[in-house]
């Protein structure tokens, strides 16, 4: 008998029929002899609808009240799911985040889990009940207020429950079949991965892959939780996201696990590029510029500095950041232009980022050459390059990203034999 944590995303519990379908799945797991703890998201687009409603009554809704409002979405789905399970003859009990002992810091709208004390969940499990927990929410001990974990936070709820209860696996159900070598809507020959390391998954999630939330993957990696990302609309196996220990254990048991040089290709159209033109090439200027940018609240990703022109002693510095952060960063830089002494600012929001990720890169040479070769054969110009130990990212024109992803996917031998079934799925 295992303890299994399951998370169902909003698209899996969008209406009464779907809730009954999910209830049946949960009951089947219970019938197989397992203890089941479920984290559930709000039905369908409930969270978006509540957000819209909040903005209709207040231009800037009070953060405490917004969390009270948004957390109600998951209360609806958890209660309905428990009722549906009841009517199938099984004992089920629903719990809010605070009843479940999900203790967070006090940051409304983006709270971090600091402790999980699942006393009531253990009691319910011991009494033979199926446990349903509202995802995405917690409780702060100092303010004694309800918090929410940020959009997509139910993934994190599930992983935190799995860690606190030492569950055998954390199954994350959505409307896509698992983690693919690329977004099948962009690369039709993308393949579903059987296994991916948590390290690779973190890089993929941080660089545009949307199936799993980065905070949940981070939490899983830190606490040694194995995630199984799969679809609630089929019974097919999904993708296992393995931490280092789980992977080593499987290898020790003689399981064959391929370590592809490149596990996947991620694309991201959500970034913009800012170029600070004519920066005096003297010590301290980069520090000045990025202090200003940081104070504006922008989250900088890639940075490139050109060699300075000998004639002028000036250089250009370009960086990328989320499109939504660009206006504030540009305003802040413009305000300090005279002091920093640069000549002009350029803003480009038509860029796209493509990243290839694979743990095998560490031990193989020529990985970047393959990437640049594929892009050049496809006639695609590279504007910026950055690398980590297991990732290479390039910035290209946004309109080139899809063609670039297909070319690169083929170049690394990732193409599947058949076209992937392209879902309208959101991965939620
Ligand atoms: N309902 C929340 C959202 O839509 C949390 C989640 O779905 O994970 O962001
Ligand atoms: Mg949702």
Tab-separated table of C-alpha atoms and ligand atoms in Angstrom:
chain	number	residue	atom	x	y	z
A	1	UNK	CA	0.000	0.000	0.000
A	2	UNK	CA	1.292	3.389	-0.962
A	3	UNK	CA	0.422	6.941	-0.007
A	4	UNK	CA	-0.367	8.803	-3.208
A	5	UNK	CA	-0.865	12.548	-3.504
A	6	UNK	CA	-2.853	13.596	-6.564
A	7	UNK	CA	-3.335	17.125	-7.854
A	8	UNK	CA	-6.123	17.965	-10.275
A	9	UNK	CA	-5.887	21.227	-12.210
A	10	UNK	CA	-8.783	23.505	-13.018
A	11	UNK	CA	-9.370	22.016	-16.461
A	12	UNK	CA	-9.853	18.555	-14.889
A	13	UNK	CA	-12.644	19.770	-12.580
A	14	UNK	CA	-14.279	22.319	-14.867
A	15	UNK	CA	-17.886	21.123	-14.368
A	16	UNK	CA	-20.014	18.589	-12.483
A	17	UNK	CA	-19.353	15.839	-15.032
A	18	UNK	CA	-15.586	16.344	-14.782
A	19	UNK	CA	-15.729	16.351	-10.994
A	20	UNK	CA	-17.513	12.981	-11.070
A	21	UNK	CA	-14.922	11.644	-13.499
A	22	UNK	CA	-12.086	12.763	-11.214
A	23	UNK	CA	-13.908	11.341	-8.182
A	24	UNK	CA	-14.028	7.983	-9.935
A	25	UNK	CA	-10.306	8.126	-10.594
A	26	UNK	CA	-9.618	8.874	-6.957
A	27	UNK	CA	-11.914	6.050	-5.843
A	28	UNK	CA	-10.125	3.659	-8.220
A	29	UNK	CA	-6.801	4.548	-6.598
A	30	UNK	CA	-8.352	3.954	-3.184
A	31	UNK	CA	-9.814	0.629	-4.333
A	32	UNK	CA	-6.329	-0.435	-5.415
A	33	UNK	CA	-5.478	-0.224	-1.717
A	34	UNK	CA	-3.698	3.116	-1.525
A	35	UNK	CA	-4.101	6.046	0.822
A	36	UNK	CA	-5.032	9.088	-1.225
A	37	UNK	CA	-4.553	12.778	-0.537
A	38	UNK	CA	-5.853	15.128	-3.227
A	39	UNK	CA	-4.985	18.767	-3.850
A	40	UNK	CA	-7.524	20.425	-6.098
A	41	UNK	CA	-7.576	23.664	-8.083
A	42	UNK	CA	-10.563	25.924	-8.600
A	43	UNK	CA	-13.039	24.825	-11.281
A	44	UNK	CA	-12.102	25.871	-14.826
A	45	UNK	CA	-11.518	29.604	-15.094
A	46	UNK	CA	-12.952	30.411	-11.670
A	47	UNK	CA	-9.805	32.170	-10.447
A	48	UNK	CA	-9.708	34.427	-13.517
A	49	UNK	CA	-13.398	35.219	-13.133
A	50	UNK	CA	-12.971	36.110	-9.459
A	51	UNK	CA	-10.014	38.322	-10.356
A	52	UNK	CA	-12.092	40.135	-12.993
A	53	UNK	CA	-14.880	40.614	-10.490
A	54	UNK	CA	-12.457	42.052	-7.936
A	55	UNK	CA	-11.181	44.569	-10.462
A	56	UNK	CA	-14.735	45.599	-11.272
A	57	UNK	CA	-15.343	46.700	-7.701
A	58	UNK	CA	-11.882	48.120	-6.997
A	59	UNK	CA	-9.087	49.255	-9.345
A	60	UNK	CA	-6.480	47.924	-6.912
A	61	UNK	CA	-8.159	45.298	-4.724
A	62	UNK	CA	-6.857	45.111	-1.147
A	63	UNK	CA	-4.425	42.159	-1.079
A	64	UNK	CA	-5.872	40.597	2.064
A	65	UNK	CA	-9.385	40.630	0.666
A	66	UNK	CA	-8.222	39.418	-2.736
A	67	UNK	CA	-6.766	36.336	-1.069
A	68	UNK	CA	-10.024	35.791	0.833
A	69	UNK	CA	-11.850	35.952	-2.482
A	70	UNK	CA	-9.501	33.831	-4.609
A	71	UNK	CA	-9.142	31.111	-1.961
A	72	UNK	CA	-12.897	30.558	-2.165
A	73	UNK	CA	-12.502	29.045	-5.660
A	74	UNK	CA	-10.690	26.006	-4.290
A	75	UNK	CA	-13.192	25.668	-1.422
A	76	UNK	CA	-15.929	25.100	-3.964
A	77	UNK	CA	-14.095	22.391	-5.883
A	78	UNK	CA	-12.846	20.590	-2.773
A	79	UNK	CA	-16.321	20.327	-1.251
A	80	UNK	CA	-17.931	19.186	-4.505
A	81	UNK	CA	-15.228	16.583	-5.028
A	82	UNK	CA	-15.683	15.222	-1.491
A	83	UNK	CA	-19.466	15.025	-2.050
A	84	UNK	CA	-18.999	13.183	-5.315
A	85	UNK	CA	-16.709	10.645	-3.650
A	86	UNK	CA	-19.203	10.229	-0.785
A	87	UNK	CA	-21.971	9.392	-3.169
A	88	UNK	CA	-19.799	6.613	-4.574
A	89	UNK	CA	-19.788	5.059	-1.129
A	90	UNK	CA	-16.340	6.186	0.022
A	91	UNK	CA	-15.405	8.330	2.973
A	92	UNK	CA	-13.893	11.662	1.926
A	93	UNK	CA	-13.142	14.802	3.918
A	94	UNK	CA	-12.204	18.205	2.520
A	95	UNK	CA	-9.893	20.704	4.231
A	96	UNK	CA	-8.990	24.321	3.543
A	97	UNK	CA	-5.312	25.209	3.340
A	98	UNK	CA	-5.256	26.415	6.917
A	99	UNK	CA	-7.085	23.317	8.207
A	100	UNK	CA	-4.510	21.237	6.363
A	101	UNK	CA	-1.671	23.030	8.178
A	102	UNK	CA	-0.295	24.825	5.138
A	103	UNK	CA	1.670	27.544	6.922
A	104	UNK	CA	3.051	30.365	4.776
A	105	UNK	CA	4.780	33.704	5.121
A	106	UNK	CA	2.524	36.764	5.118
A	107	UNK	CA	2.942	37.820	1.464
A	108	UNK	CA	-0.562	38.057	0.009
A	109	UNK	CA	-0.823	36.805	-3.558
A	110	UNK	CA	2.612	35.174	-3.611
A	111	UNK	CA	3.037	33.496	-0.238
A	112	UNK	CA	5.771	30.945	0.341
A	113	UNK	CA	5.174	27.782	2.293
A	114	UNK	CA	7.279	27.826	5.454
A	115	UNK	CA	5.869	24.776	7.258
A	116	UNK	CA	3.304	22.046	6.766
A	117	UNK	CA	1.620	20.547	9.841
A	118	UNK	CA	-0.843	18.017	8.426
A	119	UNK	CA	-2.147	16.738	11.784
A	120	UNK	CA	-5.784	16.673	10.718
A	121	UNK	CA	-4.929	15.032	7.408
A	122	UNK	CA	-3.104	12.213	9.197
A	123	UNK	CA	-6.078	11.689	11.502
A	124	UNK	CA	-8.429	11.512	8.555
A	125	UNK	CA	-6.151	9.070	6.737
A	126	UNK	CA	-5.885	6.912	9.861
A	127	UNK	CA	-9.666	6.815	9.962
A	128	UNK	CA	-9.684	5.519	6.417
A	129	UNK	CA	-10.885	8.683	4.710
A	130	UNK	CA	-9.778	10.060	1.371
A	131	UNK	CA	-8.379	13.522	2.030
A	132	UNK	CA	-9.164	16.473	-0.235
A	133	UNK	CA	-7.203	19.701	0.269
A	134	UNK	CA	-7.877	23.088	-1.290
A	135	UNK	CA	-4.851	23.959	-3.411
A	136	UNK	CA	-3.190	27.349	-3.800
A	137	UNK	CA	-3.836	28.599	-0.255
A	138	UNK	CA	-2.309	28.789	3.175
A	139	UNK	CA	-2.366	30.604	6.483
A	140	UNK	CA	0.057	32.967	8.172
A	141	UNK	CA	0.524	32.526	11.912
A	142	UNK	CA	1.446	36.137	12.701
A	143	UNK	CA	-1.301	37.903	10.786
A	144	UNK	CA	-3.700	34.953	11.202
A	145	UNK	CA	-4.857	35.627	7.663
A	146	UNK	CA	-5.488	33.450	4.622
A	147	UNK	CA	-2.830	33.697	1.913
A	148	UNK	CA	-2.558	32.421	-1.664
A	149	UNK	CA	0.572	31.010	-3.265
A	150	UNK	CA	0.492	32.744	-6.658
A	151	UNK	CA	-1.082	31.605	-9.931
A	152	UNK	CA	-0.721	27.889	-10.506
A	153	UNK	CA	0.019	27.431	-6.811
A	154	UNK	CA	-1.938	24.182	-6.448
A	155	UNK	CA	1.054	22.311	-7.900
A	156	UNK	CA	3.080	23.575	-4.959
A	157	UNK	CA	0.351	22.599	-2.490
A	158	UNK	CA	0.442	19.051	-3.820
A	159	UNK	CA	4.224	18.763	-3.686
A	160	UNK	CA	4.345	20.252	-0.169
A	161	UNK	CA	1.719	17.759	1.011
A	162	UNK	CA	3.656	14.909	-0.591
A	163	UNK	CA	6.825	16.031	1.198
A	164	UNK	CA	5.153	16.512	4.588
A	165	UNK	CA	3.349	13.155	4.431
A	166	UNK	CA	6.354	11.297	2.897
A	167	UNK	CA	4.136	10.214	0.029
A	168	UNK	CA	5.433	7.685	-2.479
A	169	UNK	CA	4.600	9.863	-5.441
A	170	UNK	CA	2.954	13.175	-6.296
A	171	UNK	CA	0.772	12.771	-9.380
A	172	UNK	CA	-0.003	16.079	-11.079
A	173	UNK	CA	-3.008	15.727	-13.383
A	174	UNK	CA	-3.776	18.252	-16.107
A	175	UNK	CA	-5.145	18.190	-19.645
A	176	UNK	CA	-1.814	17.283	-21.280
A	177	UNK	CA	-0.143	13.877	-21.308
A	178	UNK	CA	3.113	14.818	-19.613
A	179	UNK	CA	6.335	16.681	-20.331
A	180	UNK	CA	7.208	16.858	-24.009
A	181	UNK	CA	10.529	17.447	-25.764
A	182	UNK	CA	8.954	20.710	-26.955
A	183	UNK	CA	5.527	22.350	-26.948
A	184	UNK	CA	3.582	20.116	-29.396
A	185	UNK	CA	1.661	23.161	-30.614
A	186	UNK	CA	4.966	24.628	-31.817
A	187	UNK	CA	6.813	21.439	-32.751
A	188	UNK	CA	4.388	18.823	-34.098
A	189	UNK	CA	7.027	16.070	-33.875
A	190	UNK	CA	7.554	16.600	-30.143
A	191	UNK	CA	7.667	13.401	-28.078
A	192	UNK	CA	6.505	12.722	-24.557
A	193	UNK	CA	9.411	12.107	-22.198
A	194	UNK	CA	9.245	9.032	-19.954
A	195	UNK	CA	11.605	10.531	-17.405
A	196	UNK	CA	13.184	13.932	-16.915
A	197	UNK	CA	15.479	15.024	-14.090
A	198	UNK	CA	14.253	17.725	-11.734
A	199	UNK	CA	17.310	19.751	-12.686
A	200	UNK	CA	16.327	19.691	-16.366
A	201	UNK	CA	12.677	20.335	-15.498
A	202	UNK	CA	13.660	23.440	-13.527
A	203	UNK	CA	15.545	24.851	-16.513
A	204	UNK	CA	12.693	23.991	-18.888
A	205	UNK	CA	10.105	25.583	-16.585
A	206	UNK	CA	12.246	28.674	-16.051
A	207	UNK	CA	12.630	29.089	-19.807
A	208	UNK	CA	9.065	28.868	-20.991
A	209	UNK	CA	7.725	25.307	-20.466
A	210	UNK	CA	4.353	25.719	-18.764
A	211	UNK	CA	3.272	22.225	-17.741
A	212	UNK	CA	4.670	22.412	-14.206
A	213	UNK	CA	5.168	25.450	-12.040
A	214	UNK	CA	8.738	26.276	-11.235
A	215	UNK	CA	8.115	26.724	-7.519
A	216	UNK	CA	6.604	23.266	-7.306
A	217	UNK	CA	9.577	21.727	-9.115
A	218	UNK	CA	11.987	23.583	-6.823
A	219	UNK	CA	10.118	22.364	-3.762
A	220	UNK	CA	10.081	18.802	-5.078
A	221	UNK	CA	13.804	18.896	-5.766
A	222	UNK	CA	14.603	20.254	-2.323
A	223	UNK	CA	12.448	17.686	-0.540
A	224	UNK	CA	13.105	14.665	-2.733
A	225	UNK	CA	9.523	14.358	-4.020
A	226	UNK	CA	9.004	12.417	-7.254
A	227	UNK	CA	6.448	14.095	-9.527
A	228	UNK	CA	4.419	12.159	-12.079
A	229	UNK	CA	2.958	14.659	-14.557
A	230	UNK	CA	0.054	13.049	-16.422
A	231	UNK	CA	-3.349	13.584	-17.986
A	232	UNK	CA	-6.636	13.191	-16.156
A	233	UNK	CA	-8.282	12.544	-19.539
A	234	UNK	CA	-6.448	9.280	-20.238
A	235	UNK	CA	-4.897	6.431	-18.321
A	236	UNK	CA	-1.575	6.671	-20.166
A	237	UNK	CA	1.590	6.973	-18.119
A	238	UNK	CA	2.907	10.508	-18.090
A	239	UNK	CA	6.385	11.801	-17.286
A	240	UNK	CA	8.324	11.147	-14.083
A	241	UNK	CA	10.295	14.098	-12.763
A	242	UNK	CA	13.060	12.550	-10.699
A	243	UNK	CA	15.331	14.192	-8.171
A	244	UNK	CA	18.971	13.077	-7.931
A	245	UNK	CA	18.330	10.477	-5.201
A	246	UNK	CA	15.341	8.860	-6.900
A	247	UNK	CA	17.278	8.695	-10.134
A	248	UNK	CA	20.331	7.118	-8.503
A	249	UNK	CA	18.071	4.578	-6.785
A	250	UNK	CA	16.496	3.543	-10.083
A	251	UNK	CA	19.863	3.260	-11.783
A	252	UNK	CA	21.143	1.140	-8.879
A	253	UNK	CA	18.152	-1.159	-9.362
A	254	UNK	CA	19.420	-1.743	-12.870
A	255	UNK	CA	16.794	0.363	-14.615
A	256	UNK	CA	18.013	1.650	-17.932
A	257	UNK	CA	17.605	5.380	-18.219
A	258	UNK	CA	18.817	7.211	-21.242
A	259	UNK	CA	20.499	10.512	-20.603
A	260	UNK	CA	19.929	12.402	-23.809
A	261	UNK	CA	22.340	15.223	-24.507
A	262	UNK	CA	19.318	17.433	-25.003
A	263	UNK	CA	16.138	16.533	-23.117
A	264	UNK	CA	13.993	19.300	-24.505
A	265	UNK	CA	13.573	22.589	-26.304
A	266	UNK	CA	11.702	25.439	-24.598
A	267	UNK	CA	10.413	28.613	-26.182
A	268	UNK	CA	9.403	31.858	-24.537
A	269	UNK	CA	7.699	34.830	-26.171
A	270	UNK	CA	7.090	36.734	-22.951
A	271	UNK	CA	10.334	38.698	-22.851
A	272	UNK	CA	11.469	42.059	-24.201
A	273	UNK	CA	14.941	43.410	-24.872
A	274	UNK	CA	16.305	46.730	-23.661
A	275	UNK	CA	19.541	48.174	-25.041
A	276	UNK	CA	21.402	50.919	-23.238
A	277	UNK	CA	23.339	52.629	-26.023
A	278	UNK	CA	26.663	54.426	-25.603
A	279	UNK	CA	27.540	53.518	-22.032
A	280	UNK	CA	30.920	54.969	-20.948
A	281	UNK	CA	33.273	51.976	-20.725
A	282	UNK	CA	34.575	52.626	-17.219
A	283	UNK	CA	34.292	50.563	-14.029
A	284	UNK	CA	30.992	50.798	-12.172
A	285	UNK	CA	28.605	51.546	-15.064
A	286	UNK	CA	27.070	48.054	-15.230
A	287	UNK	CA	26.568	48.188	-11.478
A	288	UNK	CA	24.820	51.572	-11.770
A	289	UNK	CA	22.567	50.404	-14.608
A	290	UNK	CA	21.491	47.148	-13.020
A	291	UNK	CA	20.957	48.759	-9.629
A	292	UNK	CA	18.511	51.151	-11.286
A	293	UNK	CA	16.819	48.276	-13.132
A	294	UNK	CA	16.592	46.170	-9.958
A	295	UNK	CA	15.040	49.071	-8.026
A	296	UNK	CA	12.342	49.322	-10.700
A	297	UNK	CA	11.364	45.777	-9.696
A	298	UNK	CA	12.359	44.206	-13.017
A	299	UNK	CA	13.600	40.656	-13.165
A	300	UNK	CA	16.549	40.630	-15.593
A	301	UNK	CA	17.311	37.440	-17.491
A	302	UNK	CA	20.037	37.607	-20.180
A	303	UNK	CA	22.712	40.306	-20.377
A	304	UNK	CA	25.115	41.061	-23.206
A	305	UNK	CA	27.792	43.756	-23.327
A	306	UNK	CA	29.509	44.571	-26.596
A	307	UNK	CA	33.204	45.396	-26.906
A	308	UNK	CA	33.560	49.137	-26.703
A	309	UNK	CA	34.359	51.182	-29.772
A	310	UNK	CA	37.995	52.322	-29.507
A	311	UNK	CA	37.154	55.740	-30.939
A	312	UNK	CA	34.501	56.643	-28.392
A	313	UNK	CA	35.320	54.491	-25.372
A	314	UNK	CA	31.633	53.637	-25.230
A	315	UNK	CA	29.754	50.359	-25.359
A	316	UNK	CA	26.182	49.020	-25.610
A	317	UNK	CA	24.612	46.843	-22.928
A	318	UNK	CA	21.511	44.789	-23.803
A	319	UNK	CA	19.373	42.767	-21.448
A	320	UNK	CA	16.104	40.851	-21.518
A	321	UNK	CA	13.298	41.015	-18.968
A	322	UNK	CA	9.582	40.135	-18.816
A	323	UNK	CA	7.586	42.363	-21.197
A	324	UNK	CA	5.485	43.485	-18.254
A	325	UNK	CA	8.585	44.810	-16.424
A	326	UNK	CA	9.961	46.788	-19.376
A	327	UNK	CA	8.039	50.052	-18.985
A	328	UNK	CA	9.080	50.554	-15.370
A	329	UNK	CA	12.721	49.705	-16.112
A	330	UNK	CA	12.852	52.121	-19.073
A	331	UNK	CA	11.283	54.890	-17.013
A	332	UNK	CA	13.802	54.391	-14.213
A	333	UNK	CA	16.778	54.333	-16.598
A	334	UNK	CA	15.584	57.422	-18.476
A	335	UNK	CA	15.280	59.320	-15.217
A	336	UNK	CA	18.957	58.664	-14.430
A	337	UNK	CA	20.341	59.047	-17.975
A	338	UNK	CA	22.439	62.136	-17.276
A	339	UNK	CA	23.952	60.663	-14.139
A	340	UNK	CA	24.911	57.334	-15.763
A	341	UNK	CA	25.986	59.113	-18.940
A	342	UNK	CA	24.621	56.763	-21.608
A	343	UNK	CA	23.413	58.054	-24.987
A	344	UNK	CA	20.065	56.386	-25.674
A	345	UNK	CA	17.649	53.588	-24.790
A	346	UNK	CA	16.151	51.068	-27.218
A	347	UNK	CA	13.177	48.846	-26.497
A	348	UNK	CA	12.302	45.751	-28.531
A	349	UNK	CA	9.327	43.585	-27.600
A	350	UNK	CA	9.364	41.436	-30.733
A	351	UNK	CA	11.984	38.977	-29.508
A	352	UNK	CA	11.704	35.283	-28.710
A	353	UNK	CA	13.886	33.062	-26.619
A	354	UNK	CA	14.743	29.488	-27.473
A	355	UNK	CA	16.511	27.230	-24.975
A	356	UNK	CA	17.874	23.719	-25.257
A	357	UNK	CA	18.225	21.858	-21.971
A	358	UNK	CA	19.973	18.599	-21.170
A	359	UNK	CA	22.080	17.180	-18.357
A	360	UNK	CA	24.162	15.327	-20.955
A	361	UNK	CA	25.603	18.663	-22.112
A	362	UNK	CA	28.059	18.570	-19.252
A	363	UNK	CA	29.905	15.642	-20.739
A	364	UNK	CA	29.491	16.230	-24.455
A	365	UNK	CA	31.196	18.692	-26.728
A	366	UNK	CA	29.756	20.253	-29.857
A	367	UNK	CA	26.316	20.827	-28.382
A	368	UNK	CA	26.321	24.548	-29.095
A	369	UNK	CA	27.797	24.010	-32.562
A	370	UNK	CA	24.782	21.810	-33.427
A	371	UNK	CA	22.436	24.550	-32.241
A	372	UNK	CA	24.119	27.341	-34.183
A	373	UNK	CA	24.377	25.147	-37.253
A	374	UNK	CA	20.671	24.323	-37.199
A	375	UNK	CA	19.761	27.992	-36.841
A	376	UNK	CA	22.077	29.046	-39.619
A	377	UNK	CA	20.697	26.380	-41.993
A	378	UNK	CA	17.220	27.688	-41.227
A	379	UNK	CA	18.412	31.228	-41.994
A	380	UNK	CA	17.689	32.470	-38.483
A	381	UNK	CA	19.772	35.251	-36.970
A	382	UNK	CA	20.955	35.005	-33.350
A	383	UNK	CA	20.796	38.231	-31.340
A	384	UNK	CA	21.942	37.110	-27.900
A	385	UNK	CA	23.375	33.944	-26.369
A	386	UNK	CA	23.561	32.763	-22.791
A	387	UNK	CA	24.444	29.441	-21.220
A	388	UNK	CA	24.260	27.568	-17.953
A	389	UNK	CA	25.837	24.216	-17.217
A	390	UNK	CA	22.927	22.321	-18.781
A	391	UNK	CA	21.275	24.951	-20.970
A	392	UNK	CA	21.977	27.098	-24.015
A	393	UNK	CA	19.582	29.958	-24.776
A	394	UNK	CA	19.443	32.254	-27.757
A	395	UNK	CA	17.352	35.307	-28.488
A	396	UNK	CA	15.982	35.506	-32.036
A	397	UNK	CA	13.142	37.428	-33.707
A	398	UNK	CA	9.851	36.391	-32.121
A	399	UNK	CA	8.472	35.519	-35.540
A	400	UNK	CA	11.374	33.055	-36.016
A	401	UNK	CA	10.938	31.166	-32.753
A	402	UNK	CA	8.642	28.401	-34.003
A	403	UNK	CA	10.776	27.654	-37.076
A	404	UNK	CA	13.891	27.765	-34.905
A	405	UNK	CA	12.392	25.308	-32.409
A	406	UNK	CA	11.484	22.840	-35.175
A	407	UNK	CA	14.933	23.057	-36.781
A	408	UNK	CA	16.720	22.591	-33.476
A	409	UNK	CA	14.410	19.748	-32.403
A	410	UNK	CA	15.303	17.889	-35.591
A	411	UNK	CA	19.012	18.676	-35.308
A	412	UNK	CA	19.270	17.047	-31.873
A	413	UNK	CA	17.430	13.952	-33.072
A	414	UNK	CA	14.418	14.587	-30.846
A	415	UNK	CA	11.731	14.191	-33.531
A	416	UNK	CA	9.211	11.432	-32.904
A	417	UNK	CA	8.009	9.080	-35.618
A	418	UNK	CA	4.449	10.323	-35.517
A	419	UNK	CA	3.007	13.735	-35.150
A	420	UNK	CA	2.100	14.356	-31.514
A	421	UNK	CA	-1.589	14.699	-30.795
A	422	UNK	CA	-1.917	18.444	-30.516
A	423	UNK	CA	-4.152	19.373	-27.632
A	424	UNK	CA	-5.835	22.608	-27.037
A	425	UNK	CA	-4.726	21.744	-23.508
A	426	UNK	CA	-3.470	24.424	-21.177
A	427	UNK	CA	-1.436	22.079	-18.992
A	428	UNK	CA	-3.567	23.185	-16.059
B	1	LIG	N1	-6.688	28.320	-9.095
B	1	LIG	C1	-5.370	28.887	-9.053
B	1	LIG	C2	-5.002	29.465	-10.398
B	1	LIG	O1	-5.766	29.360	-11.345
B	1	LIG	C3	-4.342	27.907	-8.601
B	1	LIG	C4	-4.113	26.765	-9.549
B	1	LIG	O2	-4.871	26.517	-10.480
B	1	LIG	O3	-3.124	26.043	-9.340
B	1	LIG	O4	-3.953	30.026	-10.532
B	2	LIG	MG1	-6.702	27.483	-12.184
